[in-house]
CSV table of C-alpha atoms in Angstrom, one decimal:
chain,number,residue,atom,x,y,z
Y,194,UNK,CA,-26.3,-17.1,9.8
Y,195,UNK,CA,-24.4,-14.6,7.6
Y,196,UNK,CA,-25.3,-14.6,3.9
Y,197,UNK,CA,-21.6,-13.5,3.3
Y,198,UNK,CA,-19.0,-15.9,2.1
Y,199,UNK,CA,-16.6,-16.1,5.1
Y,200,UNK,CA,-13.4,-14.9,3.3
Y,201,UNK,CA,-12.4,-12.8,6.1
Y,202,UNK,CA,-11.1,-13.0,9.6
Y,203,UNK,CA,-13.1,-10.1,11.1
Y,204,UNK,CA,-12.5,-8.0,14.4
Y,205,UNK,CA,-15.4,-8.5,16.5
Y,206,UNK,CA,-16.5,-4.7,16.1
Y,207,UNK,CA,-19.3,-3.2,14.3
Y,208,UNK,CA,-18.4,0.1,13.1
Y,209,UNK,CA,-21.2,2.6,13.0
Y,210,UNK,CA,-19.1,6.1,12.4
Y,211,UNK,CA,-15.9,7.1,11.4
Y,212,UNK,CA,-14.2,10.7,11.8
Y,213,UNK,CA,-10.5,11.5,11.6
Y,214,UNK,CA,-8.4,9.0,13.4
Y,215,UNK,CA,-11.4,7.4,15.3
Y,216,UNK,CA,-13.8,4.7,14.7
Y,217,UNK,CA,-17.0,4.1,16.8
Y,218,UNK,CA,-18.6,0.8,17.3
Y,219,UNK,CA,-22.3,-0.2,17.7
Y,220,UNK,CA,-22.2,0.3,21.4
Y,221,UNK,CA,-20.8,3.9,21.0
Y,222,UNK,CA,-17.2,2.8,22.2
Y,223,UNK,CA,-14.6,4.9,20.3
Y,224,UNK,CA,-11.2,3.6,18.9
Y,225,UNK,CA,-8.1,5.2,18.1
Y,226,UNK,CA,-7.6,3.7,14.4
Y,227,UNK,CA,-4.2,3.0,13.4
Y,228,UNK,CA,-5.5,0.7,10.8
Y,229,UNK,CA,-6.7,3.4,8.5
Y,230,UNK,CA,-8.5,1.0,6.3
Y,231,UNK,CA,-5.2,-0.7,5.6
Y,232,UNK,CA,-3.2,2.3,4.5
Y,233,UNK,CA,-6.5,3.7,2.7
Y,234,UNK,CA,-7.8,6.7,4.7
Y,235,UNK,CA,-4.2,8.7,4.5
Y,236,UNK,CA,-6.0,12.0,5.2
Y,237,UNK,CA,-8.3,10.4,7.8
Y,238,UNK,CA,-11.9,9.0,7.9
Y,239,UNK,CA,-14.5,11.5,5.9
Y,240,UNK,CA,-11.9,14.0,5.6
Y,241,UNK,CA,-14.1,17.3,5.0
Y,242,UNK,CA,-12.3,18.4,1.9
Y,243,UNK,CA,-12.6,15.2,0.2
Y,244,UNK,CA,-16.1,14.6,1.2
Y,245,UNK,CA,-17.0,18.1,-0.4
Y,246,UNK,CA,-15.6,16.7,-3.6
Y,247,UNK,CA,-17.3,13.7,-3.7
Y,248,UNK,CA,-20.5,15.4,-2.9
Y,249,UNK,CA,-20.1,17.8,-5.7
Y,250,UNK,CA,-19.5,15.3,-8.1
Y,251,UNK,CA,-22.5,13.5,-7.1
Y,252,UNK,CA,-24.6,16.2,-8.2
Y,253,UNK,CA,-22.8,16.2,-11.8
Y,254,UNK,CA,-22.3,12.5,-13.2
Y,255,UNK,CA,-21.8,9.4,-11.3
Y,256,UNK,CA,-21.0,7.1,-14.4
Y,257,UNK,CA,-20.7,6.9,-18.2
Y,258,UNK,CA,-18.0,4.4,-18.8
Y,259,UNK,CA,-14.9,5.0,-20.7
Y,260,UNK,CA,-16.7,5.5,-23.9
Y,261,UNK,CA,-16.6,8.9,-23.1
Y,262,UNK,CA,-13.9,11.8,-22.5
Y,263,UNK,CA,-14.1,13.0,-18.7
Y,264,UNK,CA,-12.0,16.0,-17.8
Y,265,UNK,CA,-11.3,14.9,-14.4
Y,266,UNK,CA,-9.7,11.8,-15.7
Y,267,UNK,CA,-7.3,14.1,-17.5
Y,268,UNK,CA,-7.0,16.2,-14.5
Y,269,UNK,CA,-6.1,13.5,-12.0
Y,270,UNK,CA,-3.5,11.5,-14.3
Y,271,UNK,CA,-1.6,14.8,-14.8
Y,272,UNK,CA,-1.3,15.3,-11.1
Y,273,UNK,CA,-0.3,11.5,-10.9
Y,274,UNK,CA,2.3,12.2,-13.8
Y,275,UNK,CA,3.7,15.6,-12.2
Y,276,UNK,CA,4.1,13.6,-8.7
Y,277,UNK,CA,6.1,10.4,-10.4
Y,278,UNK,CA,8.5,9.3,-12.9
Y,279,UNK,CA,6.0,8.2,-15.2
Y,280,UNK,CA,4.1,10.1,-18.3
Y,281,UNK,CA,0.8,8.2,-18.6
Y,282,UNK,CA,-2.0,6.6,-16.4
Y,283,UNK,CA,-4.4,4.0,-16.8
Y,284,UNK,CA,-7.3,3.9,-14.2
Y,285,UNK,CA,-8.7,0.9,-12.3
Y,286,UNK,CA,-10.7,0.0,-9.3
Y,287,UNK,CA,-7.8,-1.7,-6.8
Y,288,UNK,CA,-4.3,-2.5,-6.2
Y,289,UNK,CA,-4.6,-5.9,-7.8
Y,290,UNK,CA,-6.2,-4.6,-10.9
Y,291,UNK,CA,-3.4,-1.9,-11.2
Y,292,UNK,CA,-0.8,-4.5,-10.6
Y,293,UNK,CA,-2.6,-6.9,-13.2
Y,294,UNK,CA,-2.6,-4.2,-15.8
Y,295,UNK,CA,1.3,-3.7,-15.1
Y,296,UNK,CA,1.8,-7.2,-15.7
Y,297,UNK,CA,-0.1,-7.4,-19.0
Y,298,UNK,CA,1.7,-4.3,-20.1
Y,299,UNK,CA,5.0,-5.5,-19.3
Y,300,UNK,CA,4.4,-8.7,-21.4
Y,301,UNK,CA,3.0,-7.1,-24.4
Y,302,UNK,CA,5.5,-4.4,-24.3
Y,303,UNK,CA,8.6,-6.6,-23.9
Y,304,UNK,CA,6.9,-9.7,-25.7
Y,305,UNK,CA,8.6,-11.8,-23.2
Y,306,UNK,CA,6.9,-13.8,-20.7
Y,307,UNK,CA,9.0,-14.3,-17.3
Y,308,UNK,CA,8.5,-11.8,-14.5
Y,309,UNK,CA,10.5,-11.9,-11.2
Y,310,UNK,CA,9.0,-11.0,-7.7
Y,311,UNK,CA,10.2,-11.6,-4.3
Y,312,UNK,CA,9.5,-13.8,-1.6
Y,313,UNK,CA,7.2,-12.7,1.2
Y,314,UNK,CA,6.0,-9.9,-1.5
Y,315,UNK,CA,2.1,-9.3,-2.1
Y,316,UNK,CA,0.5,-8.1,-5.3
Y,317,UNK,CA,-3.1,-9.1,-4.9
Y,318,UNK,CA,-5.5,-11.9,-5.1
Y,319,UNK,CA,-6.5,-12.2,-9.0
Y,320,UNK,CA,-4.8,-15.1,-10.5
Y,321,UNK,CA,-1.9,-13.0,-12.2
Y,322,UNK,CA,-1.3,-11.1,-9.1
Y,323,UNK,CA,-1.7,-14.3,-6.8
Y,324,UNK,CA,0.9,-15.6,-9.2
Y,325,UNK,CA,3.1,-12.8,-8.7
Y,326,UNK,CA,2.8,-13.0,-4.8
Y,327,UNK,CA,5.8,-14.7,-3.3
Y,328,UNK,CA,3.6,-16.5,-0.2
Y,329,UNK,CA,2.7,-19.9,-0.5
Y,330,UNK,CA,-0.5,-19.5,1.9
Y,331,UNK,CA,-1.7,-17.2,-0.9
Y,332,UNK,CA,-1.6,-19.8,-3.6
Y,333,UNK,CA,-2.9,-23.0,-1.7
Y,334,UNK,CA,-6.1,-24.5,-3.1
Y,335,UNK,CA,-6.2,-23.1,-6.2
Y,336,UNK,CA,-4.3,-25.3,-8.6
Y,337,UNK,CA,-1.6,-24.4,-11.3
Y,338,UNK,CA,-0.7,-20.7,-11.2
Y,339,UNK,CA,0.0,-18.3,-14.0
Y,340,UNK,CA,3.3,-19.7,-15.4
Y,341,UNK,CA,6.7,-17.9,-15.6
Y,342,UNK,CA,6.7,-16.0,-12.2
Y,343,UNK,CA,9.9,-16.6,-10.3
Y,344,UNK,CA,10.5,-15.5,-6.8
Y,345,UNK,CA,13.8,-14.7,-5.5
Y,346,UNK,CA,14.8,-13.5,-1.8
Y,347,UNK,CA,14.1,-9.8,-1.0
Y,348,UNK,CA,17.2,-7.8,-0.3
Y,349,UNK,CA,19.4,-10.4,-2.1
Y,350,UNK,CA,21.0,-8.8,-4.9
Y,351,UNK,CA,23.2,-11.7,-6.0
Y,352,UNK,CA,20.1,-14.1,-5.8
Y,353,UNK,CA,18.5,-11.6,-8.6
Y,354,UNK,CA,21.8,-11.4,-10.6
Y,355,UNK,CA,21.7,-15.0,-10.8
Y,356,UNK,CA,17.9,-15.4,-12.1
Y,357,UNK,CA,17.9,-12.5,-14.3
Y,358,UNK,CA,18.7,-12.5,-18.3
Y,359,UNK,CA,17.3,-11.5,-21.6
Y,360,UNK,CA,14.1,-13.5,-21.3
Y,361,UNK,CA,12.9,-11.4,-18.2
Y,362,UNK,CA,10.1,-9.1,-19.0
Y,363,UNK,CA,10.0,-7.3,-15.7
Y,364,UNK,CA,10.8,-7.4,-12.2
Y,365,UNK,CA,8.2,-6.3,-9.9
Y,366,UNK,CA,9.1,-4.9,-6.3
Y,367,UNK,CA,7.8,-3.4,-3.2
Y,368,UNK,CA,10.1,-0.8,-2.0
Y,369,UNK,CA,8.9,-1.8,1.5
Y,370,UNK,CA,7.1,-5.1,2.0
Y,371,UNK,CA,3.6,-4.6,3.5
Y,372,UNK,CA,2.0,-7.7,4.1
Y,373,UNK,CA,5.4,-9.5,4.3
Y,374,UNK,CA,6.3,-7.8,7.5
Y,375,UNK,CA,7.0,-4.1,7.0
Y,376,UNK,CA,10.5,-4.8,5.7
Y,377,UNK,CA,12.3,-1.8,4.1
Y,378,UNK,CA,14.5,-2.5,0.6
Y,379,UNK,CA,18.1,-2.0,1.4
Y,380,UNK,CA,19.3,0.9,-1.0
Y,381,UNK,CA,21.9,-1.1,-2.8
Y,382,UNK,CA,19.5,-3.8,-3.4
Y,383,UNK,CA,16.9,-1.4,-5.0
Y,384,UNK,CA,19.6,0.2,-7.0
Y,385,UNK,CA,20.6,-3.1,-8.3
Y,386,UNK,CA,17.3,-4.1,-9.2
Y,387,UNK,CA,16.8,-0.8,-11.5
Y,388,UNK,CA,20.3,-1.3,-13.0
Y,389,UNK,CA,19.9,-5.2,-14.0
Y,390,UNK,CA,16.4,-4.2,-15.3
Y,391,UNK,CA,18.0,-1.4,-17.8
Y,392,UNK,CA,21.0,-3.9,-18.5
Y,393,UNK,CA,18.7,-6.7,-19.7
Y,394,UNK,CA,15.8,-4.8,-21.3
Y,395,UNK,CA,13.1,-5.7,-18.3
Y,396,UNK,CA,10.9,-3.2,-17.0
Y,397,UNK,CA,11.5,-2.0,-13.7
Y,398,UNK,CA,8.2,-2.0,-11.7
Y,399,UNK,CA,7.5,-0.7,-8.5
Y,400,UNK,CA,4.2,-1.8,-6.4
Y,401,UNK,CA,3.1,1.3,-4.4
Y,402,UNK,CA,-0.3,0.2,-3.5
Y,403,UNK,CA,0.2,0.5,0.2
Y,404,UNK,CA,3.5,2.6,0.4
Y,405,UNK,CA,2.3,5.2,-2.0
Y,406,UNK,CA,0.2,8.7,-1.7
Y,407,UNK,CA,2.2,10.1,1.2
Y,408,UNK,CA,2.4,6.9,3.6
Y,409,UNK,CA,6.1,6.8,3.8
Y,410,UNK,CA,6.6,10.9,3.9
Y,411,UNK,CA,7.1,11.2,0.0
Y,412,UNK,CA,4.3,11.0,-2.4
Y,413,UNK,CA,6.0,7.2,-3.5
Y,414,UNK,CA,8.3,5.7,-1.5
Y,415,UNK,CA,10.9,4.9,-4.2
Y,416,UNK,CA,11.6,8.5,-4.2
Y,417,UNK,CA,13.6,7.9,-0.9
Y,418,UNK,CA,15.9,5.9,-3.1
Y,419,UNK,CA,16.3,8.0,-6.1
Y,420,UNK,CA,14.8,5.5,-8.5
Y,421,UNK,CA,12.9,6.0,-11.7
Y,422,UNK,CA,10.7,3.0,-12.3
Y,423,UNK,CA,9.3,2.3,-15.8
Y,424,UNK,CA,6.0,1.2,-14.2
Y,425,UNK,CA,4.4,2.5,-10.7
Y,426,UNK,CA,1.1,1.1,-9.3
Y,427,UNK,CA,-1.0,2.9,-6.9
Y,428,UNK,CA,-4.4,2.3,-5.0
Y,429,UNK,CA,-5.4,2.4,-1.4
Y,430,UNK,CA,-4.5,5.6,-0.3
Y,431,UNK,CA,-5.2,7.4,-3.6
Y,432,UNK,CA,-9.2,7.5,-3.0
Y,433,UNK,CA,-9.4,7.8,0.6
Y,434,UNK,CA,-11.8,4.8,0.8
Y,435,UNK,CA,-13.5,5.4,-3.0
Y,436,UNK,CA,-12.4,2.2,-4.9
Y,437,UNK,CA,-9.6,3.5,-7.6
Y,438,UNK,CA,-6.3,2.3,-8.7
Y,439,UNK,CA,-4.1,3.5,-11.2
Y,440,UNK,CA,-1.0,2.0,-13.3
Y,441,UNK,CA,1.3,5.0,-14.2
Y,442,UNK,CA,4.1,4.2,-16.7
Y,443,UNK,CA,6.6,5.8,-18.8
Y,444,UNK,CA,5.6,7.4,-22.4
Y,445,UNK,CA,7.3,4.7,-24.6
Y,446,UNK,CA,5.1,2.2,-23.0
Y,447,UNK,CA,1.9,3.7,-24.6
Y,448,UNK,CA,2.4,2.0,-27.8
Y,449,UNK,CA,1.5,-1.2,-26.3
Y,450,UNK,CA,-1.7,-0.1,-24.7
Y,451,UNK,CA,-3.7,1.1,-27.5
Y,452,UNK,CA,-7.4,1.0,-27.8
Y,453,UNK,CA,-8.6,-2.5,-27.3
Y,454,UNK,CA,-5.9,-3.8,-25.4
Y,455,UNK,CA,-6.9,-3.7,-22.0
Y,456,UNK,CA,-9.9,-2.1,-20.4
Y,457,UNK,CA,-12.5,-1.5,-17.5
Y,458,UNK,CA,-16.2,-0.6,-17.0
Y,459,UNK,CA,-15.8,1.2,-13.8
Y,460,UNK,CA,-12.2,2.5,-13.8
Y,461,UNK,CA,-11.5,6.1,-14.0
Y,462,UNK,CA,-15.1,6.7,-12.3
Y,463,UNK,CA,-15.7,10.2,-11.6
Y,464,UNK,CA,-16.9,10.0,-8.1
Y,465,UNK,CA,-13.7,8.0,-7.3
Y,466,UNK,CA,-11.5,10.4,-9.2
Y,467,UNK,CA,-13.0,13.3,-7.3
Y,468,UNK,CA,-12.0,11.8,-4.1
Y,469,UNK,CA,-8.4,11.1,-5.5
Y,470,UNK,CA,-8.1,14.8,-6.7
Y,471,UNK,CA,-9.0,16.0,-3.3
Y,472,UNK,CA,-6.7,13.6,-1.8
Y,473,UNK,CA,-3.9,14.7,-3.8
Y,474,UNK,CA,-4.6,18.1,-3.1
Y,475,UNK,CA,-4.4,17.7,0.4
Y,476,UNK,CA,-0.9,15.5,0.1
Y,477,UNK,CA,0.8,17.9,-2.2
Y,478,UNK,CA,-0.1,20.8,0.0
Y,479,UNK,CA,2.8,22.7,1.4
Y,480,UNK,CA,4.6,21.0,4.4
Y,481,UNK,CA,2.4,18.0,4.5
Y,482,UNK,CA,4.6,15.4,3.7
Y,483,UNK,CA,7.5,17.1,5.6
Y,484,UNK,CA,5.0,16.7,8.6
Y,485,UNK,CA,4.6,13.1,8.0
Y,486,UNK,CA,8.5,12.7,7.7
Y,487,UNK,CA,8.4,14.3,11.3
Y,488,UNK,CA,5.6,12.4,13.0
Y,489,UNK,CA,7.0,9.2,11.6
Y,490,UNK,CA,10.4,10.0,13.2
Y,491,UNK,CA,8.9,10.9,16.3
Y,492,UNK,CA,6.8,7.7,16.2
Y,493,UNK,CA,9.7,5.5,15.5
Y,494,UNK,CA,12.3,7.0,18.0
Y,495,UNK,CA,9.5,7.1,20.9
Y,496,UNK,CA,8.8,3.3,20.3
Y,497,UNK,CA,12.5,2.4,20.4
Y,498,UNK,CA,12.8,4.4,23.8
Y,499,UNK,CA,9.7,3.0,25.1
Y,500,UNK,CA,9.6,-0.7,24.3
Y,501,UNK,CA,12.9,-1.1,22.2
Y,502,UNK,CA,14.6,-2.9,25.4
Y,503,UNK,CA,11.6,-5.4,25.6
Y,504,UNK,CA,12.7,-9.0,25.4
Y,505,UNK,CA,9.6,-9.9,23.3
Y,506,UNK,CA,10.6,-7.0,20.7
Y,507,UNK,CA,12.6,-8.2,17.8
Y,508,UNK,CA,13.0,-4.9,15.8
Y,509,UNK,CA,11.2,-1.8,15.2
Y,510,UNK,CA,11.4,-0.7,11.7
Y,511,UNK,CA,9.5,1.4,8.9
Y,512,UNK,CA,9.3,4.7,7.1
Y,513,UNK,CA,7.1,7.6,7.6
Y,514,UNK,CA,3.8,6.6,9.1
Y,515,UNK,CA,4.1,2.8,8.0
Y,516,UNK,CA,5.7,1.1,11.2
Y,517,UNK,CA,6.0,-2.7,12.0
Y,518,UNK,CA,7.1,-4.0,15.6
Y,519,UNK,CA,8.3,-7.5,15.0
Y,520,UNK,CA,7.6,-9.6,18.1
Y,521,UNK,CA,7.7,-13.2,17.0
Y,522,UNK,CA,4.6,-15.3,18.4
Y,523,UNK,CA,3.5,-12.5,20.8
Y,524,UNK,CA,2.1,-10.2,17.9
Y,525,UNK,CA,-1.6,-11.7,17.9
Y,526,UNK,CA,-1.7,-11.4,21.5
Y,527,UNK,CA,-0.5,-7.8,21.4
Y,528,UNK,CA,-2.8,-7.0,18.9
Y,529,UNK,CA,-5.6,-8.1,21.0
Y,530,UNK,CA,-4.6,-6.4,24.0
Y,531,UNK,CA,-4.2,-3.0,22.2
Y,532,UNK,CA,-7.7,-3.4,20.9
Y,533,UNK,CA,-8.8,-3.7,24.6
Y,534,UNK,CA,-6.9,-0.5,25.4
Y,535,UNK,CA,-8.9,1.2,22.5
Y,536,UNK,CA,-6.2,1.1,19.9
Y,537,UNK,CA,-6.7,-0.7,16.6
Y,538,UNK,CA,-3.4,-2.1,14.9
Y,539,UNK,CA,-3.2,-5.0,12.4
Y,540,UNK,CA,-0.6,-7.8,11.8
Y,541,UNK,CA,2.1,-8.0,9.0
Y,542,UNK,CA,2.4,-11.7,8.6
Y,543,UNK,CA,2.2,-13.6,11.7
Y,544,UNK,CA,5.0,-11.9,13.6
Y,545,UNK,CA,4.6,-8.3,13.2
Y,546,UNK,CA,2.2,-5.5,14.7
Y,547,UNK,CA,1.6,-3.3,11.8
Y,548,UNK,CA,0.9,0.7,12.4
Y,549,UNK,CA,-0.9,2.6,9.6
Y,550,UNK,CA,-2.4,5.8,11.1
Y,551,UNK,CA,-4.1,8.4,9.2
Y,552,UNK,CA,-1.3,10.8,7.7
Y,553,UNK,CA,-3.2,13.4,9.6
Y,554,UNK,CA,-2.9,11.9,12.8
Y,555,UNK,CA,-2.2,14.4,15.7
Y,556,UNK,CA,0.6,14.5,18.1
Y,557,UNK,CA,-1.9,14.1,20.9
Y,558,UNK,CA,-3.1,10.8,18.9
Y,559,UNK,CA,0.2,9.5,18.6
Y,560,UNK,CA,1.1,10.2,22.1
Y,561,UNK,CA,-2.2,8.5,23.3
Y,562,UNK,CA,-1.2,5.4,21.0
Y,563,UNK,CA,2.5,5.2,22.1
Y,564,UNK,CA,1.0,5.2,26.0
Y,565,UNK,CA,-1.4,2.4,25.0
Y,566,UNK,CA,1.7,0.3,23.6
Y,567,UNK,CA,4.0,1.3,26.4
Y,568,UNK,CA,1.1,0.0,29.0
Y,569,UNK,CA,0.6,-3.4,26.8
Y,570,UNK,CA,4.2,-4.1,26.6
Y,571,UNK,CA,4.7,-3.5,30.5
Y,572,UNK,CA,2.2,-6.2,31.3
Y,573,UNK,CA,4.5,-9.0,31.7
Y,574,UNK,CA,2.0,-11.7,31.6
Y,575,UNK,CA,1.0,-10.8,28.0
Y,576,UNK,CA,2.4,-14.0,26.7
Y,577,UNK,CA,1.4,-16.8,24.2
């Protein structure tokens, strides 16, 4: 009998080793990992450069808390500022914490309470971020949620126009909805979100927890659309598996987050930041992001070529190396069949097979994955 709370539906796999794009279970069976810790291990499992940085930091200092100055905090914050539209960074431990900080900052800065998010969004599982999430299944069983969150349909500019006014503190949006089905935002819609925020004095907040740190072929996915958010949240891929989150905001927001207004014991931990610094150095190296875009284009085009005409495939969509294959009720069966072929994938909602390979995935590994996907879809008895 397990001593763990049964809060996760786990795969029937016990992982004993991970390296690059490969996971090895307790029986020595190898799997090609197109989950990447849910878009976390963007530079591959146990990347040697990141591992060396972690080991070097372990020989210096592990933790002293935010009562002290840490140079590495300033270094990583400066990198994130350089790679984003922001000017200041708050470090925490996860994507939910980054979004929690963003919600607190928006309310404190604007002195308003209402926040607009979108149906099928996902922003975390704390009470504030759960309240911000536009999915009833995430809310069930927890009683009254945090007040003054309003959900409008994603990619629906008119619905947003009808809801926003001078009482809104912020609009929080995913540029590509991850858990909601790998649904990219339409350019006009995202531009409208930004324009309406400016018009009504609300903060424009972009949740880049899953899409950021190179996943879509840009450091942050909002760059594809020429946007300039007031607040960006990041986590997952930032630490290559070390627990870290970051909220990045524009300079004028600093006045609302003075000493004592928010905090964390472990946020900005030097070991996690050593991992983040090394990860950012890899992602920002010459041609890295161009290669992610090239590999993403290859993956999408090959998927369309190989399975696009299959009657079970409703849509194939995504950006960079964040790809969803919408196949309705067949999705769970296909995910299981791919596992049996040695390819690990995951769902995005009940109807989408999600592919999140490491950004360092090789062409050979992409071809191996594509061959497995094509084989599974060629088996006509794969039905519900």
